[in-house]
Amino acid sequence: MIEFQHVTKRYEGQFTALRDVNFALERGEMAFLTGHSGAGKSTLLKLIMLMERPTAGQVLVGGQALEHTPRRRIPYIRRHIGVVFQNHQLLFDRTVFDNVAMPLEVTGVPPRDIARRVRAALDKVGLLKKEQLNPVSLSGGEQQRVGIARAVVNKPPLLLADEPTGNLDPALSTEIMELFREFSRVGVCVLVATHDIDLIEGMERRVLTLSEGQLTGDGPVSTMEGAH
Ligand code: ADP
Ligand code: ADP
């Protein structure tokens, strides 16, 4: 689903954020991406989302090399990638339903299908009963689940999360991870960037570790540096 082949990213001003990174993630695989602040996690996610381009090497998504993607094709490719952010980026001037419907509205899905798909997504995150509320009235964990429903409403084969539990306590964080695990069980490839080692250790999944832009670890949790 995702493949990095000798990927190097050097930002203007010469800073090398990623250095010869190689890995592949399969359909239905769930993995963590970890490393200290500044290690290159966000840069790696941005390369997958086509928000940045590699300086050298290749990024493939769904078997397709992104290298020569024309600018006008980028929105189409992004539609197949669900993204969950730490600060969920919900709009507080509309309902939960309307927040989740947004990605469908921009792609011109008919209203009847929108209603069905939004409810299917809200059902998966356990928030069907709250569809008419304003997200302001929800707890932090619920707001993050709305963000996840919005990320999956298009049924993307690939789900990326950047510090999705940064503002949540351990119990709620675990709940969010269980949700991601369920998506991976139905075939979605899930990549979660986090520096929350305790959370990763509880999950028994593959861990990709970046340090100073290099992939220094790739394996089960037990092989992770600093794991106890
Ligand atoms: P992480 O997400 O692991 O904290 P980032 O990918 O955000 O790491 O950053 C990796 C390195 O690249 C950092 O040293 C950061 O300062 C640098 N960097 C990130 N974005 C840019 C940019 N747009 N221009 C220049 N340097 C950047
Ligand atoms: P429909 O296909 O009729 O819209 P659903 O939206 O309920 O029905 O989804 C059908 C099945 O597809 C469910 O079992 C769901 O878990 C699974 N599925 C596959 N890919 C995804 C995805 N990216 N996000 C959410 N569910 C998905």
PDB file of C-alpha atoms and ligand atoms in Angstrom:
ATOM      1  CA  MET A   1       0.000   0.000   0.000  1.00  0.00           C
ATOM      2  CA  ILE A   2       2.880   2.328   0.865  1.00  0.00           C
ATOM      3  CA  GLU A   3       6.432   1.867  -0.294  1.00  0.00           C
ATOM      4  CA  PHE A   4       9.476   4.065   0.329  1.00  0.00           C
ATOM      5  CA  GLN A   5      12.487   3.324  -1.861  1.00  0.00           C
ATOM      6  CA  HIS A   6      15.690   5.120  -0.837  1.00  0.00           C
ATOM      7  CA  VAL A   7      13.782   8.250   0.094  1.00  0.00           C
ATOM      8  CA  THR A   8      15.748  11.330   1.067  1.00  0.00           C
ATOM      9  CA  LYS A   9      14.123  14.672   1.853  1.00  0.00           C
ATOM     10  CA  ARG A  10      16.249  17.779   2.108  1.00  0.00           C
ATOM     11  CA  TYR A  11      14.440  21.009   2.848  1.00  0.00           C
ATOM     12  CA  GLU A  12      15.565  24.246   1.298  1.00  0.00           C
ATOM     13  CA  GLY A  13      18.197  25.600   3.600  1.00  0.00           C
ATOM     14  CA  GLN A  14      19.910  22.192   3.284  1.00  0.00           C
ATOM     15  CA  PHE A  15      18.345  20.493   6.293  1.00  0.00           C
ATOM     16  CA  THR A  16      18.097  16.735   5.687  1.00  0.00           C
ATOM     17  CA  ALA A  17      14.872  15.593   7.342  1.00  0.00           C
ATOM     18  CA  LEU A  18      14.898  12.018   5.911  1.00  0.00           C
ATOM     19  CA  ARG A  19      17.903  10.016   4.772  1.00  0.00           C
ATOM     20  CA  ASP A  20      17.659   6.933   2.542  1.00  0.00           C
ATOM     21  CA  VAL A  21      14.441   5.595   4.099  1.00  0.00           C
ATOM     22  CA  ASN A  22      13.190   2.171   2.918  1.00  0.00           C
ATOM     23  CA  PHE A  23      10.089   0.272   4.017  1.00  0.00           C
ATOM     24  CA  ALA A  24       6.800  -1.113   2.704  1.00  0.00           C
ATOM     25  CA  LEU A  25       3.397  -1.460   4.367  1.00  0.00           C
ATOM     26  CA  GLU A  26       0.806  -3.914   3.093  1.00  0.00           C
ATOM     27  CA  ARG A  27      -2.949  -3.602   2.795  1.00  0.00           C
ATOM     28  CA  GLY A  28      -4.529  -4.283   6.199  1.00  0.00           C
ATOM     29  CA  GLU A  29      -1.270  -3.723   8.047  1.00  0.00           C
ATOM     30  CA  MET A  30      -1.188  -1.416  11.060  1.00  0.00           C
ATOM     31  CA  ALA A  31       2.134   0.124  12.053  1.00  0.00           C
ATOM     32  CA  PHE A  32       3.471   2.848  14.309  1.00  0.00           C
ATOM     33  CA  LEU A  33       5.934   5.516  13.310  1.00  0.00           C
ATOM     34  CA  THR A  34       7.958   6.803  16.221  1.00  0.00           C
ATOM     35  CA  GLY A  35      11.036   8.855  17.048  1.00  0.00           C
ATOM     36  CA  HIS A  36      11.940  11.965  19.007  1.00  0.00           C
ATOM     37  CA  SER A  37      10.686  15.404  18.029  1.00  0.00           C
ATOM     38  CA  GLY A  38      12.358  16.497  14.794  1.00  0.00           C
ATOM     39  CA  ALA A  39      13.162  12.907  13.759  1.00  0.00           C
ATOM     40  CA  GLY A  40      11.209  13.279  10.517  1.00  0.00           C
ATOM     41  CA  LYS A  41       7.817  11.704  11.295  1.00  0.00           C
ATOM     42  CA  SER A  42       5.693  14.532   9.919  1.00  0.00           C
ATOM     43  CA  THR A  43       7.910  14.834   6.874  1.00  0.00           C
ATOM     44  CA  LEU A  44       7.394  11.149   6.114  1.00  0.00           C
ATOM     45  CA  LEU A  45       3.597  11.538   6.368  1.00  0.00           C
ATOM     46  CA  LYS A  46       3.681  14.669   4.189  1.00  0.00           C
ATOM     47  CA  LEU A  47       5.509  12.759   1.456  1.00  0.00           C
ATOM     48  CA  ILE A  48       2.713  10.168   1.412  1.00  0.00           C
ATOM     49  CA  MET A  49       0.076  12.925   1.277  1.00  0.00           C
ATOM     50  CA  LEU A  50       1.948  14.676  -1.541  1.00  0.00           C
ATOM     51  CA  MET A  51       2.345  17.773   0.590  1.00  0.00           C
ATOM     52  CA  GLU A  52       6.090  17.479   0.066  1.00  0.00           C
ATOM     53  CA  ARG A  53       8.180  15.845  -2.654  1.00  0.00           C
ATOM     54  CA  PRO A  54      11.277  13.701  -2.022  1.00  0.00           C
ATOM     55  CA  THR A  55      14.678  15.092  -2.943  1.00  0.00           C
ATOM     56  CA  ALA A  56      15.747  11.593  -3.986  1.00  0.00           C
ATOM     57  CA  GLY A  57      14.141   8.151  -4.115  1.00  0.00           C
ATOM     58  CA  GLN A  58      10.590   7.026  -4.732  1.00  0.00           C
ATOM     59  CA  VAL A  59       7.338   7.013  -2.771  1.00  0.00           C
ATOM     60  CA  LEU A  60       4.673   4.588  -4.014  1.00  0.00           C
ATOM     61  CA  VAL A  61       1.074   4.580  -2.806  1.00  0.00           C
ATOM     62  CA  GLY A  62      -1.222   1.763  -3.914  1.00  0.00           C
ATOM     63  CA  GLY A  63       1.537   0.529  -6.215  1.00  0.00           C
ATOM     64  CA  GLN A  64       1.677   3.846  -8.011  1.00  0.00           C
ATOM     65  CA  ALA A  65       4.844   5.977  -8.022  1.00  0.00           C
ATOM     66  CA  LEU A  66       3.969   9.503  -6.968  1.00  0.00           C
ATOM     67  CA  GLU A  67       7.020  10.981  -8.664  1.00  0.00           C
ATOM     68  CA  HIS A  68       5.424  12.286 -11.827  1.00  0.00           C
ATOM     69  CA  THR A  69       1.958  12.973 -10.451  1.00  0.00           C
ATOM     70  CA  PRO A  70       0.655  16.073 -12.190  1.00  0.00           C
ATOM     71  CA  ARG A  71      -0.570  18.779  -9.826  1.00  0.00           C
ATOM     72  CA  ARG A  72      -4.187  18.390 -10.963  1.00  0.00           C
ATOM     73  CA  ARG A  73      -4.158  14.672  -9.966  1.00  0.00           C
ATOM     74  CA  ILE A  74      -3.073  15.381  -6.385  1.00  0.00           C
ATOM     75  CA  PRO A  75      -6.572  16.020  -4.928  1.00  0.00           C
ATOM     76  CA  TYR A  76      -7.760  12.767  -6.507  1.00  0.00           C
ATOM     77  CA  ILE A  77      -4.959  10.758  -4.902  1.00  0.00           C
ATOM     78  CA  ARG A  78      -5.523  12.442  -1.518  1.00  0.00           C
ATOM     79  CA  ARG A  79      -9.126  11.280  -1.592  1.00  0.00           C
ATOM     80  CA  HIS A  80      -7.845   7.753  -1.109  1.00  0.00           C
ATOM     81  CA  ILE A  81      -5.946   8.720   2.020  1.00  0.00           C
ATOM     82  CA  GLY A  82      -7.749   9.382   5.309  1.00  0.00           C
ATOM     83  CA  VAL A  83      -5.882  11.660   7.690  1.00  0.00           C
ATOM     84  CA  VAL A  84      -6.392  12.096  11.434  1.00  0.00           C
ATOM     85  CA  PHE A  85      -4.721  15.029  13.177  1.00  0.00           C
ATOM     86  CA  GLN A  86      -3.932  15.676  16.820  1.00  0.00           C
ATOM     87  CA  ASN A  87      -6.154  18.724  16.976  1.00  0.00           C
ATOM     88  CA  HIS A  88      -8.823  16.974  14.838  1.00  0.00           C
ATOM     89  CA  GLN A  89      -9.596  20.229  12.977  1.00  0.00           C
ATOM     90  CA  LEU A  90     -13.363  20.042  13.352  1.00  0.00           C
ATOM     91  CA  LEU A  91     -15.540  23.022  12.469  1.00  0.00           C
ATOM     92  CA  PHE A  92     -17.512  24.256  15.446  1.00  0.00           C
ATOM     93  CA  ASP A  93     -20.099  26.160  13.432  1.00  0.00           C
ATOM     94  CA  ARG A  94     -21.758  22.987  12.158  1.00  0.00           C
ATOM     95  CA  THR A  95     -23.055  19.658  13.454  1.00  0.00           C
ATOM     96  CA  VAL A  96     -21.166  16.410  13.883  1.00  0.00           C
ATOM     97  CA  PHE A  97     -23.037  15.081  10.839  1.00  0.00           C
ATOM     98  CA  ASP A  98     -21.974  18.018   8.659  1.00  0.00           C
ATOM     99  CA  ASN A  99     -18.354  17.756   9.791  1.00  0.00           C
ATOM    100  CA  VAL A 100     -18.211  14.102   8.747  1.00  0.00           C
ATOM    101  CA  ALA A 101     -20.054  14.835   5.482  1.00  0.00           C
ATOM    102  CA  MET A 102     -17.487  17.420   4.324  1.00  0.00           C
ATOM    103  CA  PRO A 103     -15.146  15.118   2.370  1.00  0.00           C
ATOM    104  CA  LEU A 104     -18.160  13.661   0.512  1.00  0.00           C
ATOM    105  CA  GLU A 105     -19.642  17.060  -0.314  1.00  0.00           C
ATOM    106  CA  VAL A 106     -16.480  18.297  -1.999  1.00  0.00           C
ATOM    107  CA  THR A 107     -16.467  15.224  -4.244  1.00  0.00           C
ATOM    108  CA  GLY A 108     -20.096  15.607  -5.312  1.00  0.00           C
ATOM    109  CA  VAL A 109     -21.617  12.478  -3.746  1.00  0.00           C
ATOM    110  CA  PRO A 110     -25.463  12.565  -4.007  1.00  0.00           C
ATOM    111  CA  PRO A 111     -27.186  13.710  -0.734  1.00  0.00           C
ATOM    112  CA  ARG A 112     -28.932  10.367  -0.163  1.00  0.00           C
ATOM    113  CA  ASP A 113     -25.615   8.517  -0.341  1.00  0.00           C
ATOM    114  CA  ILE A 114     -23.999  11.143   1.880  1.00  0.00           C
ATOM    115  CA  ALA A 115     -26.528  10.502   4.645  1.00  0.00           C
ATOM    116  CA  ARG A 116     -26.016   6.743   4.438  1.00  0.00           C
ATOM    117  CA  ARG A 117     -22.250   6.906   4.416  1.00  0.00           C
ATOM    118  CA  VAL A 118     -21.984   9.510   7.179  1.00  0.00           C
ATOM    119  CA  ARG A 119     -24.174   7.357   9.411  1.00  0.00           C
ATOM    120  CA  ALA A 120     -22.122   4.245   8.595  1.00  0.00           C
ATOM    121  CA  ALA A 121     -18.941   6.130   9.581  1.00  0.00           C
ATOM    122  CA  LEU A 122     -20.470   7.544  12.787  1.00  0.00           C
ATOM    123  CA  ASP A 123     -21.741   4.088  13.659  1.00  0.00           C
ATOM    124  CA  LYS A 124     -18.219   2.654  13.370  1.00  0.00           C
ATOM    125  CA  VAL A 125     -16.893   5.148  15.922  1.00  0.00           C
ATOM    126  CA  GLY A 126     -19.928   4.753  18.200  1.00  0.00           C
ATOM    127  CA  LEU A 127     -21.337   8.263  17.749  1.00  0.00           C
ATOM    128  CA  LEU A 128     -24.496   7.696  15.745  1.00  0.00           C
ATOM    129  CA  LYS A 129     -26.655   9.210  18.487  1.00  0.00           C
ATOM    130  CA  LYS A 130     -24.691  12.478  18.483  1.00  0.00           C
ATOM    131  CA  GLU A 131     -24.969  13.339  14.797  1.00  0.00           C
ATOM    132  CA  GLN A 132     -27.056  16.493  15.354  1.00  0.00           C
ATOM    133  CA  LEU A 133     -24.898  17.914  18.151  1.00  0.00           C
ATOM    134  CA  ASN A 134     -22.284  20.583  17.765  1.00  0.00           C
ATOM    135  CA  PRO A 135     -18.798  19.125  18.350  1.00  0.00           C
ATOM    136  CA  VAL A 136     -18.251  21.770  21.071  1.00  0.00           C
ATOM    137  CA  SER A 137     -20.565  19.791  23.325  1.00  0.00           C
ATOM    138  CA  LEU A 138     -18.543  16.566  22.968  1.00  0.00           C
ATOM    139  CA  SER A 139     -15.655  15.326  25.103  1.00  0.00           C
ATOM    140  CA  GLY A 140     -12.086  15.353  23.755  1.00  0.00           C
ATOM    141  CA  GLY A 141     -12.213  11.631  22.996  1.00  0.00           C
ATOM    142  CA  GLU A 142     -15.529  11.985  21.188  1.00  0.00           C
ATOM    143  CA  GLN A 143     -14.222  14.890  19.138  1.00  0.00           C
ATOM    144  CA  GLN A 144     -11.281  12.792  18.070  1.00  0.00           C
ATOM    145  CA  ARG A 145     -13.684   9.999  17.063  1.00  0.00           C
ATOM    146  CA  VAL A 146     -15.599  12.484  14.905  1.00  0.00           C
ATOM    147  CA  GLY A 147     -12.258  13.319  13.268  1.00  0.00           C
ATOM    148  CA  ILE A 148     -11.735   9.608  12.609  1.00  0.00           C
ATOM    149  CA  ALA A 149     -15.248   9.199  11.163  1.00  0.00           C
ATOM    150  CA  ARG A 150     -14.505  12.085   8.798  1.00  0.00           C
ATOM    151  CA  ALA A 151     -11.180  10.487   7.814  1.00  0.00           C
ATOM    152  CA  VAL A 152     -12.809   7.140   6.912  1.00  0.00           C
ATOM    153  CA  VAL A 153     -16.115   8.324   5.412  1.00  0.00           C
ATOM    154  CA  ASN A 154     -14.662   7.991   1.907  1.00  0.00           C
ATOM    155  CA  LYS A 155     -13.549   4.432   2.780  1.00  0.00           C
ATOM    156  CA  PRO A 156      -9.908   5.139   2.013  1.00  0.00           C
ATOM    157  CA  PRO A 157      -7.613   2.123   1.699  1.00  0.00           C
ATOM    158  CA  LEU A 158      -5.000   4.096   3.649  1.00  0.00           C
ATOM    159  CA  LEU A 159      -5.357   5.887   6.983  1.00  0.00           C
ATOM    160  CA  LEU A 160      -2.622   8.155   8.372  1.00  0.00           C
ATOM    161  CA  ALA A 161      -2.658   9.597  11.874  1.00  0.00           C
ATOM    162  CA  ASP A 162      -0.278  12.258  13.192  1.00  0.00           C
ATOM    163  CA  GLU A 163      -0.119  12.202  17.013  1.00  0.00           C
ATOM    164  CA  PRO A 164      -3.841  11.326  17.152  1.00  0.00           C
ATOM    165  CA  THR A 165      -3.875  10.887  20.934  1.00  0.00           C
ATOM    166  CA  GLY A 166      -1.692  13.855  21.882  1.00  0.00           C
ATOM    167  CA  ASN A 167      -4.425  15.473  23.943  1.00  0.00           C
ATOM    168  CA  LEU A 168      -6.062  12.335  25.379  1.00  0.00           C
ATOM    169  CA  ASP A 169      -5.545  10.370  28.581  1.00  0.00           C
ATOM    170  CA  PRO A 170      -4.231   6.764  28.369  1.00  0.00           C
ATOM    171  CA  ALA A 171      -7.645   5.060  28.516  1.00  0.00           C
ATOM    172  CA  LEU A 172      -9.084   7.184  25.704  1.00  0.00           C
ATOM    173  CA  SER A 173      -5.872   6.788  23.706  1.00  0.00           C
ATOM    174  CA  THR A 174      -6.179   3.014  23.895  1.00  0.00           C
ATOM    175  CA  GLU A 175      -9.792   3.270  22.710  1.00  0.00           C
ATOM    176  CA  ILE A 176      -8.688   5.265  19.661  1.00  0.00           C
ATOM    177  CA  MET A 177      -5.985   2.662  18.900  1.00  0.00           C
ATOM    178  CA  GLU A 178      -8.563  -0.126  19.107  1.00  0.00           C
ATOM    179  CA  LEU A 179     -10.637   1.736  16.536  1.00  0.00           C
ATOM    180  CA  PHE A 180      -7.635   1.942  14.217  1.00  0.00           C
ATOM    181  CA  ARG A 181      -7.039  -1.759  14.743  1.00  0.00           C
ATOM    182  CA  GLU A 182     -10.601  -2.507  13.668  1.00  0.00           C
ATOM    183  CA  PHE A 183     -10.090  -0.564  10.442  1.00  0.00           C
ATOM    184  CA  SER A 184      -6.934  -2.543   9.738  1.00  0.00           C
ATOM    185  CA  ARG A 185      -8.909  -5.758  10.251  1.00  0.00           C
ATOM    186  CA  VAL A 186     -11.197  -4.838   7.348  1.00  0.00           C
ATOM    187  CA  GLY A 187      -8.223  -4.231   5.060  1.00  0.00           C
ATOM    188  CA  VAL A 188      -7.283  -0.607   5.706  1.00  0.00           C
ATOM    189  CA  CYS A 189      -3.548   0.120   5.929  1.00  0.00           C
ATOM    190  CA  VAL A 190      -3.022   2.269   9.052  1.00  0.00           C
ATOM    191  CA  LEU A 191       0.110   4.259   9.902  1.00  0.00           C
ATOM    192  CA  VAL A 192       0.116   6.071  13.257  1.00  0.00           C
ATOM    193  CA  ALA A 193       2.858   8.591  14.088  1.00  0.00           C
ATOM    194  CA  THR A 194       3.281   8.985  17.836  1.00  0.00           C
ATOM    195  CA  HIS A 195       5.972   9.412  20.456  1.00  0.00           C
ATOM    196  CA  ASP A 196       3.773   7.741  23.087  1.00  0.00           C
ATOM    197  CA  ILE A 197       5.909   4.660  23.818  1.00  0.00           C
ATOM    198  CA  ASP A 198       3.530   3.277  26.456  1.00  0.00           C
ATOM    199  CA  LEU A 199       0.689   3.305  23.962  1.00  0.00           C
ATOM    200  CA  ILE A 200       2.780   1.516  21.313  1.00  0.00           C
ATOM    201  CA  GLU A 201       3.907  -1.153  23.761  1.00  0.00           C
ATOM    202  CA  GLY A 202       0.350  -2.156  24.510  1.00  0.00           C
ATOM    203  CA  MET A 203      -0.508  -2.773  20.864  1.00  0.00           C
ATOM    204  CA  GLU A 204       1.866  -5.485  19.572  1.00  0.00           C
ATOM    205  CA  ARG A 205       2.225  -4.035  16.135  1.00  0.00           C
ATOM    206  CA  ARG A 206       5.110  -3.241  13.810  1.00  0.00           C
ATOM    207  CA  VAL A 207       7.102  -0.165  14.803  1.00  0.00           C
ATOM    208  CA  LEU A 208       9.111   2.018  12.437  1.00  0.00           C
ATOM    209  CA  THR A 209      11.611   4.134  14.379  1.00  0.00           C
ATOM    210  CA  LEU A 210      13.171   7.277  12.945  1.00  0.00           C
ATOM    211  CA  SER A 211      16.154   8.986  14.462  1.00  0.00           C
ATOM    212  CA  GLU A 212      17.578  12.087  12.877  1.00  0.00           C
ATOM    213  CA  GLY A 213      15.924  11.197   9.602  1.00  0.00           C
ATOM    214  CA  GLN A 214      17.157   7.612   9.418  1.00  0.00           C
ATOM    215  CA  LEU A 215      15.021   4.518   9.836  1.00  0.00           C
ATOM    216  CA  THR A 216      16.891   2.892  12.718  1.00  0.00           C
ATOM    217  CA  GLY A 217      14.256   0.346  13.686  1.00  0.00           C
ATOM    218  CA  ASP A 218      11.635  -1.734  11.882  1.00  0.00           C
ATOM    219  CA  GLY A 219      10.068  -4.670  13.666  1.00  0.00           C
ATOM    220  CA  PRO A 220       7.752  -5.810  16.439  1.00  0.00           C
ATOM    221  CA  VAL A 221       7.561  -3.773  19.643  1.00  0.00           C
ATOM    222  CA  SER A 222       9.963  -6.151  21.440  1.00  0.00           C
ATOM    223  CA  THR A 223      12.818  -5.054  19.152  1.00  0.00           C
ATOM    224  CA  MET A 224      12.176  -1.372  19.771  1.00  0.00           C
ATOM    225  CA  GLU A 225      15.015   0.663  21.250  1.00  0.00           C
ATOM    226  CA  GLY A 226      14.214   1.718  24.770  1.00  0.00           C
ATOM    227  CA  ALA A 227      11.393  -0.824  25.127  1.00  0.00           C
ATOM    228  CA  HIS A 228      11.265  -2.592  28.465  1.00  0.00           C
TER     229      HIS A 228
HETATM  230  P1  ADP B   1       8.842  15.189  13.595  1.00  0.00           P
HETATM  231  O1  ADP B   1       7.492  15.133  13.012  1.00  0.00           O
HETATM  232  O2  ADP B   1       9.453  13.842  13.868  1.00  0.00           O
HETATM  233  O3  ADP B   1       8.938  16.086  14.805  1.00  0.00           O
HETATM  234  P2  ADP B   1       9.517  16.743  11.236  1.00  0.00           P
HETATM  235  O4  ADP B   1       9.347  15.883  10.054  1.00  0.00           O
HETATM  236  O5  ADP B   1       8.473  17.736  11.562  1.00  0.00           O
HETATM  237  O6  ADP B   1       9.835  15.825  12.503  1.00  0.00           O
HETATM  238  O7  ADP B   1      10.870  17.543  11.094  1.00  0.00           O
HETATM  239  C1  ADP B   1      12.119  16.922  10.765  1.00  0.00           C
HETATM  240  C2  ADP B   1      13.175  18.012  10.624  1.00  0.00           C
HETATM  241  O8  ADP B   1      12.913  18.764   9.422  1.00  0.00           O
HETATM  242  C3  ADP B   1      13.163  19.010  11.769  1.00  0.00           C
HETATM  243  O9  ADP B   1      14.498  19.346  12.096  1.00  0.00           O
HETATM  244  C4  ADP B   1      12.446  20.204  11.199  1.00  0.00           C
HETATM  245  O10 ADP B   1      12.910  21.389  11.777  1.00  0.00           O
HETATM  246  C5  ADP B   1      12.786  20.135   9.716  1.00  0.00           C
HETATM  247  N1  ADP B   1      11.697  20.692   8.898  1.00  0.00           N
HETATM  248  C6  ADP B   1      10.397  20.289   8.915  1.00  0.00           C
HETATM  249  N2  ADP B   1       9.679  20.988   8.014  1.00  0.00           N
HETATM  250  C7  ADP B   1      10.540  21.858   7.438  1.00  0.00           C
HETATM  251  C8  ADP B   1      10.406  22.870   6.416  1.00  0.00           C
HETATM  252  N3  ADP B   1       9.228  23.097   5.804  1.00  0.00           N
HETATM  253  N4  ADP B   1      11.520  23.567   6.068  1.00  0.00           N
HETATM  254  C9  ADP B   1      12.712  23.321   6.660  1.00  0.00           C
HETATM  255  N5  ADP B   1      12.897  22.389   7.618  1.00  0.00           N
HETATM  256  C10 ADP B   1      11.838  21.676   7.999  1.00  0.00           C
HETATM  257  P1  ADP B   2     -21.519   0.388   2.227  1.00  0.00           P
HETATM  258  O1  ADP B   2     -20.373  -0.289   1.505  1.00  0.00           O
HETATM  259  O2  ADP B   2     -22.854  -0.127   1.838  1.00  0.00           O
HETATM  260  O3  ADP B   2     -21.418   1.884   2.196  1.00  0.00           O
HETATM  261  P2  ADP B   2     -20.450   0.371   4.941  1.00  0.00           P
HETATM  262  O4  ADP B   2     -20.077   1.803   4.782  1.00  0.00           O
HETATM  263  O5  ADP B   2     -21.130  -0.009   6.196  1.00  0.00           O
HETATM  264  O6  ADP B   2     -21.413  -0.094   3.755  1.00  0.00           O
HETATM  265  O7  ADP B   2     -19.098  -0.501   4.785  1.00  0.00           O
HETATM  266  C1  ADP B   2     -19.090  -1.858   4.381  1.00  0.00           C
HETATM  267  C2  ADP B   2     -17.854  -2.560   4.944  1.00  0.00           C
HETATM  268  O8  ADP B   2     -16.634  -1.977   4.462  1.00  0.00           O
HETATM  269  C3  ADP B   2     -17.786  -2.516   6.454  1.00  0.00           C
HETATM  270  O9  ADP B   2     -17.564  -3.820   6.931  1.00  0.00           O
HETATM  271  C4  ADP B   2     -16.589  -1.613   6.710  1.00  0.00           C
HETATM  272  O10 ADP B   2     -16.030  -1.941   7.961  1.00  0.00           O
HETATM  273  C5  ADP B   2     -15.685  -1.919   5.547  1.00  0.00           C
HETATM  274  N1  ADP B   2     -14.610  -0.963   5.182  1.00  0.00           N
HETATM  275  C6  ADP B   2     -13.689  -1.165   4.204  1.00  0.00           C
HETATM  276  N2  ADP B   2     -12.853  -0.163   4.105  1.00  0.00           N
HETATM  277  C7  ADP B   2     -13.206   0.748   5.040  1.00  0.00           C
HETATM  278  C8  ADP B   2     -12.708   2.027   5.432  1.00  0.00           C
HETATM  279  N3  ADP B   2     -11.661   2.603   4.865  1.00  0.00           N
HETATM  280  N4  ADP B   2     -13.350   2.670   6.414  1.00  0.00           N
HETATM  281  C9  ADP B   2     -14.400   2.124   6.993  1.00  0.00           C
HETATM  282  N5  ADP B   2     -14.900   0.927   6.688  1.00  0.00           N
HETATM  283  C10 ADP B   2     -14.334   0.236   5.713  1.00  0.00           C
END
